Coordinates of C-alpha atoms in Angstrom, one line a residue:
X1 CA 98.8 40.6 -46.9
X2 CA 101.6 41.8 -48.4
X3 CA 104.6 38.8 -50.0
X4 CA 108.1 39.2 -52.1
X5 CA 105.7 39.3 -55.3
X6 CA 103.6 42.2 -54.7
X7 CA 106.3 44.1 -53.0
X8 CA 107.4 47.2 -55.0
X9 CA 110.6 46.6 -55.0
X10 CA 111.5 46.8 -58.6
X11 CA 112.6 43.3 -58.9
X12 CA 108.7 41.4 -59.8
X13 CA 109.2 39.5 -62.9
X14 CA 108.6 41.1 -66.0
X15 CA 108.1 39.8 -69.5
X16 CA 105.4 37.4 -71.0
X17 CA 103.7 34.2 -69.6
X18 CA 106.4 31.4 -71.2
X19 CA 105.1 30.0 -74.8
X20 CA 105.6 26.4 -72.8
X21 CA 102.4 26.3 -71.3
X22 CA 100.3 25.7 -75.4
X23 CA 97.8 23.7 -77.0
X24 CA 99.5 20.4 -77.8
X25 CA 102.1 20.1 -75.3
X26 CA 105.5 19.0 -76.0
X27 CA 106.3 16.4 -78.6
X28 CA 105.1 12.8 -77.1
X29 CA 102.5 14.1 -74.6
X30 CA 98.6 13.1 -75.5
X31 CA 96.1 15.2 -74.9
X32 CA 92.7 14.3 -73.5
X33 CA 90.5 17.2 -72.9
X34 CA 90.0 20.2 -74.4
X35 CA 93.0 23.0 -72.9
X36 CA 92.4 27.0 -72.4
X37 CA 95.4 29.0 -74.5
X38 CA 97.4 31.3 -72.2
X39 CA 97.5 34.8 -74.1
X40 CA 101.5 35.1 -73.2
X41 CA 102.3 38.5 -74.9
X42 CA 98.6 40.0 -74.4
X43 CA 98.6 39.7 -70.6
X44 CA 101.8 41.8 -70.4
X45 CA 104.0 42.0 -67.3
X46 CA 101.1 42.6 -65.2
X47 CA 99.6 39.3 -65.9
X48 CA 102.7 37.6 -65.0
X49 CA 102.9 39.2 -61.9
X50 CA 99.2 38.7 -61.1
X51 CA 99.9 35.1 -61.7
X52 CA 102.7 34.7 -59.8
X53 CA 101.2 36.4 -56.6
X54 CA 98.4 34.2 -56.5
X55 CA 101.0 31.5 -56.9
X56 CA 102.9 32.9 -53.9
X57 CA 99.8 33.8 -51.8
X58 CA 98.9 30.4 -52.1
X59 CA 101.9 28.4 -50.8
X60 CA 102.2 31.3 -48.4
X61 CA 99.7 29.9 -46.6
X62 CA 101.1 26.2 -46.9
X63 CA 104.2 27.4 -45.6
X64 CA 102.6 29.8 -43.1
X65 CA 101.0 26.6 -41.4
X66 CA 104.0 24.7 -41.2
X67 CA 105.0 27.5 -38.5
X68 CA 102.5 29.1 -37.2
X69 CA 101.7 26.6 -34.8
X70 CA 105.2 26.9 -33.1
X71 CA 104.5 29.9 -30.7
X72 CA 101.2 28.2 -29.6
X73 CA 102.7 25.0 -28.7
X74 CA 102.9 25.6 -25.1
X75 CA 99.5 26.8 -25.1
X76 CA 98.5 23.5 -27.1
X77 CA 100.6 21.4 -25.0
X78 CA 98.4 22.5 -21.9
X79 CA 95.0 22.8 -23.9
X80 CA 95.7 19.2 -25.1
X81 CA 97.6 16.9 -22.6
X82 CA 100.5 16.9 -25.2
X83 CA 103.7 15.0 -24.0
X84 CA 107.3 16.3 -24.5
X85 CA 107.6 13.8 -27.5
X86 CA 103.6 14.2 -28.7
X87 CA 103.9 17.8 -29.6
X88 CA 106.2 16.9 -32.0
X89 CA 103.5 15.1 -34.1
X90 CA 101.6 18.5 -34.1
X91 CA 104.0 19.7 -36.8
X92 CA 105.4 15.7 -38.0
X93 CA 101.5 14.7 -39.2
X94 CA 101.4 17.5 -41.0
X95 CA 104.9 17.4 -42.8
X96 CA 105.0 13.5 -43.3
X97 CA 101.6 13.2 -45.3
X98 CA 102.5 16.4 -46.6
X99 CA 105.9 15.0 -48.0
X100 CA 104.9 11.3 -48.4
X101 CA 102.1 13.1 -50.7
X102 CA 103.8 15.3 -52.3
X103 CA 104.9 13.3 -55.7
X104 CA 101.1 11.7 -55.8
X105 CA 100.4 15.1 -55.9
X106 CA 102.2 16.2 -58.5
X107 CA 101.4 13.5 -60.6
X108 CA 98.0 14.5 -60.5
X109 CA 99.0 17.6 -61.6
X110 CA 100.2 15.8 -65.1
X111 CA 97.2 13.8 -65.1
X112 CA 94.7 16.5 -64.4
X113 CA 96.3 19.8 -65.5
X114 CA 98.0 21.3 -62.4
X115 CA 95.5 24.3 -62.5
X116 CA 92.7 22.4 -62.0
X117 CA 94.0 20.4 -59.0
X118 CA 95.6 23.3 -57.5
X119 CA 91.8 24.6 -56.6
X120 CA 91.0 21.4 -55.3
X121 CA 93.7 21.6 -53.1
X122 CA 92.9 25.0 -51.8
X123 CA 89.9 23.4 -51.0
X124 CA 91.1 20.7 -48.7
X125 CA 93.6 22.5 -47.0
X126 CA 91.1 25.1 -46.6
X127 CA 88.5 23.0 -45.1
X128 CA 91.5 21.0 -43.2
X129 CA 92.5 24.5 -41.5
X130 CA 88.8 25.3 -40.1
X131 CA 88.7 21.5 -38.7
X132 CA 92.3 22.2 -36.6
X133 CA 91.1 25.4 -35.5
X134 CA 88.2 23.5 -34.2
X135 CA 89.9 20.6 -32.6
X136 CA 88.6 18.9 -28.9
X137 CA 91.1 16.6 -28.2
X138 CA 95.0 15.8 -29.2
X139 CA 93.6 12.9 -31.6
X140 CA 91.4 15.4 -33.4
X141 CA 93.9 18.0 -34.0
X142 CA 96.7 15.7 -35.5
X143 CA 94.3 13.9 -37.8
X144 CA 93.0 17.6 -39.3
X145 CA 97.1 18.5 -39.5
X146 CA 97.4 15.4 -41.3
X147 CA 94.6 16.0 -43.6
X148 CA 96.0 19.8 -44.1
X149 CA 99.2 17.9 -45.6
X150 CA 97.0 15.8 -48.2
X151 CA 96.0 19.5 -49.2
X152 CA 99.5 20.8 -49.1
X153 CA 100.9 18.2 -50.8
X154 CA 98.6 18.6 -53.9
X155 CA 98.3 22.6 -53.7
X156 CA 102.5 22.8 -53.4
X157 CA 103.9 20.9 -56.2
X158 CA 101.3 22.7 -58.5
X159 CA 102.1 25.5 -57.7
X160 CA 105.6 25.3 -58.5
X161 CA 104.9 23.7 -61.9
X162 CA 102.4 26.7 -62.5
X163 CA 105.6 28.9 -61.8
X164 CA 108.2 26.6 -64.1
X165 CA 105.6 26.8 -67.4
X166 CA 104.5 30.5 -66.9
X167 CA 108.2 31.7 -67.0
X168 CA 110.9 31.2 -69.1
X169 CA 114.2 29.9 -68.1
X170 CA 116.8 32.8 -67.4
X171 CA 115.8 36.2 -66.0
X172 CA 112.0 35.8 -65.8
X173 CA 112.7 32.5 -64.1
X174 CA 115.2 33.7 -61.6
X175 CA 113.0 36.6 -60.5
X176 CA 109.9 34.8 -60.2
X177 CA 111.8 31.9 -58.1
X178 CA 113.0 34.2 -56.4
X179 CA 110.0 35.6 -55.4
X180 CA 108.9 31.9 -54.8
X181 CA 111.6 31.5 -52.3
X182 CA 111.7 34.2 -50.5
X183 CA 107.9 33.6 -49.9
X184 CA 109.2 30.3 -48.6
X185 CA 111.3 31.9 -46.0
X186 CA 109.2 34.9 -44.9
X187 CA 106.4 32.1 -44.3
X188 CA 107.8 30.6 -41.7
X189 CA 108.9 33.4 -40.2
X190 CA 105.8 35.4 -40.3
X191 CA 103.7 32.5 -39.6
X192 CA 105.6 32.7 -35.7
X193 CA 105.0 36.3 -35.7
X194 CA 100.8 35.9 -36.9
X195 CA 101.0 32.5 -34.5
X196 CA 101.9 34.2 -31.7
X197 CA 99.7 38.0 -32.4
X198 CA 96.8 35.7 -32.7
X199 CA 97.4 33.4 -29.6
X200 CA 97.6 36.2 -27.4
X201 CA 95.3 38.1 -28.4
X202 CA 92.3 35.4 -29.1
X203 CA 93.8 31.6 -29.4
X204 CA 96.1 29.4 -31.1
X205 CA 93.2 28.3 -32.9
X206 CA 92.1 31.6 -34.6
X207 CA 95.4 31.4 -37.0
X208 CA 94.5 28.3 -38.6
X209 CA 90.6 30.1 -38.8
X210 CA 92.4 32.6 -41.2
X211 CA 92.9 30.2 -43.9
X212 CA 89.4 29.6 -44.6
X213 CA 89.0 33.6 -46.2
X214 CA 92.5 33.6 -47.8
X215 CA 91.8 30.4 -49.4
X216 CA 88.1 31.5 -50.7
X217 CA 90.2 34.5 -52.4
X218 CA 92.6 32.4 -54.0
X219 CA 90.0 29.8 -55.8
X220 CA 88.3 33.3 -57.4
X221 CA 91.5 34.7 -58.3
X222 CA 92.6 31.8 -59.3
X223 CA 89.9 30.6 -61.6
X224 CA 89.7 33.9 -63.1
X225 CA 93.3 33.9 -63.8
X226 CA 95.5 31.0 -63.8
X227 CA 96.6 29.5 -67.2
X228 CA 95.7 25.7 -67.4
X229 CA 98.5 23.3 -68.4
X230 CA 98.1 20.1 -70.6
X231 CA 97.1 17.1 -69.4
X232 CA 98.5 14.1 -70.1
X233 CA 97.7 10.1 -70.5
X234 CA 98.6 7.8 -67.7
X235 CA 97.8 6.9 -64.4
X236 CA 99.0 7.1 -60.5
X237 CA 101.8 5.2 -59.1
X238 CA 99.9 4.3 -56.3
X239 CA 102.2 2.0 -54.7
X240 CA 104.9 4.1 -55.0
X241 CA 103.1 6.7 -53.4
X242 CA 102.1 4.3 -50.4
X243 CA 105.6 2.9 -49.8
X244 CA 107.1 6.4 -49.4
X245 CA 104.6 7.6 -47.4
X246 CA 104.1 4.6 -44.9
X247 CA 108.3 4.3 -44.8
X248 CA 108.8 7.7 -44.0
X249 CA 106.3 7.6 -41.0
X250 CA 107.7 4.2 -39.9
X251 CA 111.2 6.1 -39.7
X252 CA 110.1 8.9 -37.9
X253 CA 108.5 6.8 -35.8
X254 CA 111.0 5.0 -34.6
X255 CA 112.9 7.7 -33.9
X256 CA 110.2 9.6 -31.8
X257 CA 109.7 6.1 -30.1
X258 CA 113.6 6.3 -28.9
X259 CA 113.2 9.1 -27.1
X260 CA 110.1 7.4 -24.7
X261 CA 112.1 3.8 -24.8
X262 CA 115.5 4.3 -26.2
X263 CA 117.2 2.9 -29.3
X264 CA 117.1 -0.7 -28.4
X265 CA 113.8 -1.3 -27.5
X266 CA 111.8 -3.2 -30.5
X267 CA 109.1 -0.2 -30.1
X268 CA 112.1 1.9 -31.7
X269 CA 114.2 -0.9 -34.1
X270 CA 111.3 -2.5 -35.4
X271 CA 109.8 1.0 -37.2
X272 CA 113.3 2.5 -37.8
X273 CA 113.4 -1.8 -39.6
X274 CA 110.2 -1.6 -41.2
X275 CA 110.9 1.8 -42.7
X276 CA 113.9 1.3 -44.5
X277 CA 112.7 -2.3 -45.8
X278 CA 110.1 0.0 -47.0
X279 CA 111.8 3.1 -49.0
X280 CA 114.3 -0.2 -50.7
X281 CA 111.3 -1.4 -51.8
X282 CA 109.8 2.1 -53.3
X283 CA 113.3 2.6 -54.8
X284 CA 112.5 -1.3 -56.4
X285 CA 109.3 -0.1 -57.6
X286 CA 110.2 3.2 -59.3
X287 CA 113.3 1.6 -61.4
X288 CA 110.2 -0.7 -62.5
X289 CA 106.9 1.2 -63.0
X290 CA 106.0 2.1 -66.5
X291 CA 105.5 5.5 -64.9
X292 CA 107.2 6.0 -61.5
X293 CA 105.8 8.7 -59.3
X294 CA 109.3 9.4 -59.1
X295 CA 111.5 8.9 -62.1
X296 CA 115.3 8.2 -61.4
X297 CA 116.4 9.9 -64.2
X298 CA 115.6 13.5 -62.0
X299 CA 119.0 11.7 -60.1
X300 CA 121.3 11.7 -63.5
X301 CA 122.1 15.2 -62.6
X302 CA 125.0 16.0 -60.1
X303 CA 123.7 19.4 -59.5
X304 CA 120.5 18.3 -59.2
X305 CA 121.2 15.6 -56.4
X306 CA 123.1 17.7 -54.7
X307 CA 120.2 20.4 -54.4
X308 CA 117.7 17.6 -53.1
X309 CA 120.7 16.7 -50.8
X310 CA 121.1 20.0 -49.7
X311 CA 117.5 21.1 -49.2
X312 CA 116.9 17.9 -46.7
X313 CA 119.6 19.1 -44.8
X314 CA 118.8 22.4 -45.0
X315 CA 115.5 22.6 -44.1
X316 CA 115.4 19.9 -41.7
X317 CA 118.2 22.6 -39.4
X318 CA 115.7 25.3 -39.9
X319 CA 112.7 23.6 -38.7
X320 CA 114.6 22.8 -35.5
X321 CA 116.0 26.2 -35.1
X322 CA 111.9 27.3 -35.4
X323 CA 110.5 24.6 -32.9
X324 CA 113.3 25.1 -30.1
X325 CA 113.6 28.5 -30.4
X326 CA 110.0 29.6 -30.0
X327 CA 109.9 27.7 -26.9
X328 CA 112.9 28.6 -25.9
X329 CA 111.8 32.3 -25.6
X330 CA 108.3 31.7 -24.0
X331 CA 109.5 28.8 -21.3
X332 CA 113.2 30.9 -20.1
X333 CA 112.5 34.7 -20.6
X334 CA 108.8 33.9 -19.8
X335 CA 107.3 36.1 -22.9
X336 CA 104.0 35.8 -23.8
X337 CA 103.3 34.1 -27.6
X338 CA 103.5 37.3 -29.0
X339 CA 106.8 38.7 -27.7
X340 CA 108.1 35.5 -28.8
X341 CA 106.7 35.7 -32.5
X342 CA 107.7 39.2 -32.5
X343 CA 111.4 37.6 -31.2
X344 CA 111.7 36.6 -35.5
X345 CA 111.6 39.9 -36.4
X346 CA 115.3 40.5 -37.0
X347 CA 116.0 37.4 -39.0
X348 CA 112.5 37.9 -41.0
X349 CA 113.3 41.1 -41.6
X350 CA 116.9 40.6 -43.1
X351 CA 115.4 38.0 -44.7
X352 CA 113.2 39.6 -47.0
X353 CA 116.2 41.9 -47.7
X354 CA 118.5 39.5 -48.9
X355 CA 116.0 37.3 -50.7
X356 CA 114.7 40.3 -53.0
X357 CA 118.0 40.8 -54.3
X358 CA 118.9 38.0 -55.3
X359 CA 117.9 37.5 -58.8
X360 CA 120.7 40.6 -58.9
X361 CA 123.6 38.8 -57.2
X362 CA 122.5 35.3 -59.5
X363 CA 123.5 37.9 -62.4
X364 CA 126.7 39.4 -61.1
X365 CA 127.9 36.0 -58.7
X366 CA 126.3 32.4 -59.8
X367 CA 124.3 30.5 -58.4
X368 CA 127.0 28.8 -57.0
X369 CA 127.9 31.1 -55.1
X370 CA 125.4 32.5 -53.5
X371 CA 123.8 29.3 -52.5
X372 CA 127.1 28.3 -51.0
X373 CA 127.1 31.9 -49.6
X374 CA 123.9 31.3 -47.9
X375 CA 124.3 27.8 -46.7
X376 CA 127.9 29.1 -45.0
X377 CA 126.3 31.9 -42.6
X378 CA 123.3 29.8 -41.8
X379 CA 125.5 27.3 -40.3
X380 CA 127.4 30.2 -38.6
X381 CA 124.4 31.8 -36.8
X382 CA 122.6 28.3 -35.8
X383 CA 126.5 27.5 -34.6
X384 CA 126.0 31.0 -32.6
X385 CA 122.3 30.4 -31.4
X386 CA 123.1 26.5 -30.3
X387 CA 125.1 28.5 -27.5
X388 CA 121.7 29.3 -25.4
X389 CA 122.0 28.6 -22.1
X390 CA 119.6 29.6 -19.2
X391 CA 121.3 32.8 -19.0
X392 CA 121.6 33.8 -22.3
X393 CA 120.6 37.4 -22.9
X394 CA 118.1 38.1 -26.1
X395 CA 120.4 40.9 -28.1
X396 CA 123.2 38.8 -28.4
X397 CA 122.6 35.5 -27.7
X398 CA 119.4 35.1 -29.6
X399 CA 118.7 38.2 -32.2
X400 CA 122.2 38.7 -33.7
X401 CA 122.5 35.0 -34.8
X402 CA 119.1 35.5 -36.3
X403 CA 120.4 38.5 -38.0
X404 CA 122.8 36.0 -39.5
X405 CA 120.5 33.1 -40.2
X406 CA 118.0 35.4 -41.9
X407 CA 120.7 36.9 -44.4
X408 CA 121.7 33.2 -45.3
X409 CA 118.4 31.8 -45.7
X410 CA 117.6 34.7 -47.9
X411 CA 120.6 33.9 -50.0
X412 CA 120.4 30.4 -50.1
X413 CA 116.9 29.3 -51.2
X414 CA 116.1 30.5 -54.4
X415 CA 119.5 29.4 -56.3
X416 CA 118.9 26.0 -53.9
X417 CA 115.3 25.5 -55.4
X418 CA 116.8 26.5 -59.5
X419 CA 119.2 23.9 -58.6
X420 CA 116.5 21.6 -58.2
X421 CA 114.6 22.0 -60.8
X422 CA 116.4 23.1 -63.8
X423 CA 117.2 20.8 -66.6
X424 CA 113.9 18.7 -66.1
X425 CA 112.1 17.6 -69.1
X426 CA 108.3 19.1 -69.7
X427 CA 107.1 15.4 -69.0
X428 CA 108.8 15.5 -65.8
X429 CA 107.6 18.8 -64.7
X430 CA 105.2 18.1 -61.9
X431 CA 107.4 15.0 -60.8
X432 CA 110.5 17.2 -60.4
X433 CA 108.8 19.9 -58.8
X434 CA 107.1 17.5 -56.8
X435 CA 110.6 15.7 -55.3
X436 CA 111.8 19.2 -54.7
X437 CA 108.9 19.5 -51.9
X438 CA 109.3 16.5 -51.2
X439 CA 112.8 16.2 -49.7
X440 CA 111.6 19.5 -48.4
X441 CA 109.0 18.1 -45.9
X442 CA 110.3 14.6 -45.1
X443 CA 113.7 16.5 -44.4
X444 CA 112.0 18.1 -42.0
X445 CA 110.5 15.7 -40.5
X446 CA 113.5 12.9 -40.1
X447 CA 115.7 16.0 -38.6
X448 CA 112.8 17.4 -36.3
X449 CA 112.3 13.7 -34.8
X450 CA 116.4 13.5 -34.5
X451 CA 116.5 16.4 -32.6
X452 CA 113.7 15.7 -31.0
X453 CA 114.8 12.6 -29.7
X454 CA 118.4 13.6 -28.8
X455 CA 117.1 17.0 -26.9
X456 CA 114.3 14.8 -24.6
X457 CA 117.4 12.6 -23.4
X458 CA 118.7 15.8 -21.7
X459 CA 117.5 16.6 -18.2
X460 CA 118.4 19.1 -14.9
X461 CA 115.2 18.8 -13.0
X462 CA 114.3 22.4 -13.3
X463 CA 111.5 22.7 -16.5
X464 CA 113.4 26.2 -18.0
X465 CA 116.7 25.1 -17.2
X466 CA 115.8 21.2 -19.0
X467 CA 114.3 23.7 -22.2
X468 CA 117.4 26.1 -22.2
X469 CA 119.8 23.0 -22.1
X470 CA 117.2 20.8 -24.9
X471 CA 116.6 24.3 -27.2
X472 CA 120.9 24.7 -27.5
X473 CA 121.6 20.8 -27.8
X474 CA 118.9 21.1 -31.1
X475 CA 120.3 23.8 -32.1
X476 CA 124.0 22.3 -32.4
X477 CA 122.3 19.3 -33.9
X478 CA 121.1 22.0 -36.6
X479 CA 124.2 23.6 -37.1
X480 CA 125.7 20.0 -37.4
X481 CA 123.1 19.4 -40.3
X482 CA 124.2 22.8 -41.9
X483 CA 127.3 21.7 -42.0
X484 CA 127.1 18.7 -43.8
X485 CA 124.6 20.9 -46.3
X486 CA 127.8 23.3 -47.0
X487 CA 129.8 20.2 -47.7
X488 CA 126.8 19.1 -49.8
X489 CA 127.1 22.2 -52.0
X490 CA 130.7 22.2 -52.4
X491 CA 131.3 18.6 -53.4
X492 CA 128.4 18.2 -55.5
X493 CA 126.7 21.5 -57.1
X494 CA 129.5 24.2 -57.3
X495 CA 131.7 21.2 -59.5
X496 CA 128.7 20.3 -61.2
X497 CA 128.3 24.2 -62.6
X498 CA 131.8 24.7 -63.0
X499 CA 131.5 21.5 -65.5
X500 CA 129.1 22.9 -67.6
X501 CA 130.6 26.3 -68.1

């Protein structure tokens, strides 16, 4: 398998593993167990890049999942009994532990030493992925999802710190995020093409069965190669952890529950109630806890909010645009799962294009600019796409907006996910990295069950007509979420830049 880091495309990172990963930490940090010295000039560029694809293989395959259940939900949906509403919890278990998680996670990165969790998590997710490919009933196979987001949410946030400590801000850092990112994007994609090759040709099961090898290869390489960051004295917010997790799903919830009972009904209110009783109470506990799974300070910075601001809306669009769409093209033009991952191929392709040369137009543009870049022709192919009708042809009503999406998404994420992280403090490593995900996933989630909800109310008593007319009023919900993310950008990070030049 071949990802943005192992490409030959002339842009890998080059340059030594960053002195920041040493033996005694930053200033204030304590040190309880004994810590393996990275070699930073010995390893040469070709260590660095070894350690960033494993690094990028890895949450390959976390993103990779996230998708590649998309073009095998109508297959699943007959398999399991799913409703119109249920399927959506086939991606929303997995997302919302994998979010709510996510800043446990990376806490127990600091705690631990981010290497040494990150091969526990391969692990879990591992062992998650052969339980959903064995699934019986509905019940089985969202409770294995949700168990593949514990994994994911340790394995992620790791990761990410791994990246932040083995490369130094500024070139080295913008090339290997950008590898990071574009891994991020091609994912999903390719996970609809690999979803689809694999339910045609065997089952929607046998994708998830592919983890189990990968994620054998990555505990070797890892092991053999990952530098081990410092550990340091503390201990887990757990409460935090439990009220952003249990609020999250309460929202989403409710907002599933709409759909089956509408907005009114206490089966909706009391959730959407309980949930945001629940996130006041974890902001409560963070501005109080000796050591918050989420420090507020990561808010002090404009750019910063802005980022985690623009990634919920962001990613939340494109995880609509992915769910609709794949059904979209099985249930109207009648392709098989295959045709319909194969459908991606012009936005994953463009995609990879634009994302491996970014670290170039960071140097000659901003970051600024190219994230707003990015963010502006998403929203104008998902305005484009949201146009499918029952008639719509594929050429121009489906794969030239793609075209367009997959040139902004490989614009926008790498300068989105810098934005996000810069800045941070070494003691707030894992938790930054960690919130970044975060906002990520439950972004995803809040927006899938909005669209969700507002698509099911939608109805012409004719099954492809009622997906054609649900898949385009998603879709403008998406573009509608883009919007405000371009609006995001401009208001908060391009001043925030501008002030600190």
């Amino acid at each position: 398998m071949r990802t943005a880091a192992t490409h030959d495309t002339g842009d890998a990172p080059a340059g030594p593993v960053a002195d920041s990963i040493r033996p005694g930490g930053p200033s204030g940090s304590r040190n309880t167990a004994p810590r393996r010295q990275v070699q930073g000039s010995s390893g040469g560029p070709a260590r660095s890049t070894l350690i960033l694809a494993i690094i990028c293989i890895s949450y390959f395959m976390v993103i990779l999942d996230n998708s590649i259940v998309f073009t095998g939900l109508p297959q699943i949906r007959s398999d399991m009994g799913f409703s119109e509403t249920g399927l959506s919890w086939i991606t929303n278990a997995y997302v919302l532990v994998f979010g709510g998680l996510l800043l446990l996670g990376a806490r127990a990165g600091d705690l631990f030493g981010h290497r040494k969790v990150f091969l526990y998590s391969l692990v879990v997710f591992s062992l998650a992925s052969l339980l959903v490919g064995a699934a019986q009933s509905a019940g089985w196979l969202i409770v294995a999802r949700a168990l593949q987001g514990v994994g994911a949410a340790v394995l992620a946030p790791s990761a990410l710190s791994l990246l932040t400590r083995s490369f130094a801000e500024g070139q080295a850092r913008n090339r290997a995020m950008a590898a990071y990112s574009a891994v991020a994007g091609l994912g999903a994609a390719f996970g609809l093409v690999v979803g689809g090759l694999v339910a045609d040709l065997i089952s929607w099961r046998a994708g998830f069965f592919l983890n189990v090898p990968i994620g054998i290869v990555m505990m070797v390489l890892a092991v053999r190669f990952l530098p081990e960051t410092e550990r340091r004295g503390g201990r887990f917010d757990v409460a935090g952890a439990l009220l952003a997790t249990v609020g999250s799903t309460a929202l989403v919830l409710g907002i599933v529950d709409a759909a089956d009972h509408g907005w009114t009904a206490p089966a909706t209110w009391l959730p959407l109630a309980a949930g945001t009783v629940l996130l006041a109470l974890f902001v409560r506990v963070e501005r109080r806890a000796a050591q918050p799974i989420v420090p507020l300070r990561l808010f002090a910075s404009r750019e910063r909010s802005g980022a985690y601001v623009t990634r919920m809306l962001y990613m939340g669009a494109m995880i609509g645009f992915f769910f609709f769409t794949a059904q979209f093209v099985q249930s109207v033009y009648g392709w098989t799962p295959l045709q319909a991952g194969l459908a991606f191929l012009p936005m994953t392709l463009v995609n990879f294009v634009f994302a491996v040369r970014v670290p170039r137009l960071l140097e000659r543009l901003g970051r600024p600019r190219v994230l707003a870049a990015g963010v502006v022709l998403t929203t104008v192919g998902m305005a484009w796409l949201s146009r499918l009708d029952l008639h719509t042809p594929y050429l121009t009503g489906v794969a030239l907006p793609m075209v367009i999406i997959g040139a902004g998404q490989g614009l926008a994420l790498a300068p989105m996910t810098s934005s996000g992280v810069d800045g941070i403090a070494p003691e707030d490593a894992g938790a930054g990295s960690g919130l970044v995900n975060t906002v990520h996933q439950i972004g995803s989630a809040l927006a899938l069950s909005i669209l969700t909800a507002v698509a099911a109310a939608v109805s012409t008593g004719h099954e492809a007509a009622d997906i054609a007319a649900r898949s385009g009023t998603a879709l403008t919900g998406s573009a509608v979420l883009l919007a405000l993310a371009v609006v995001a950008v401009l208001t908060l990070i391009v001043p925030a830049q501008a002030s600190r030049k």
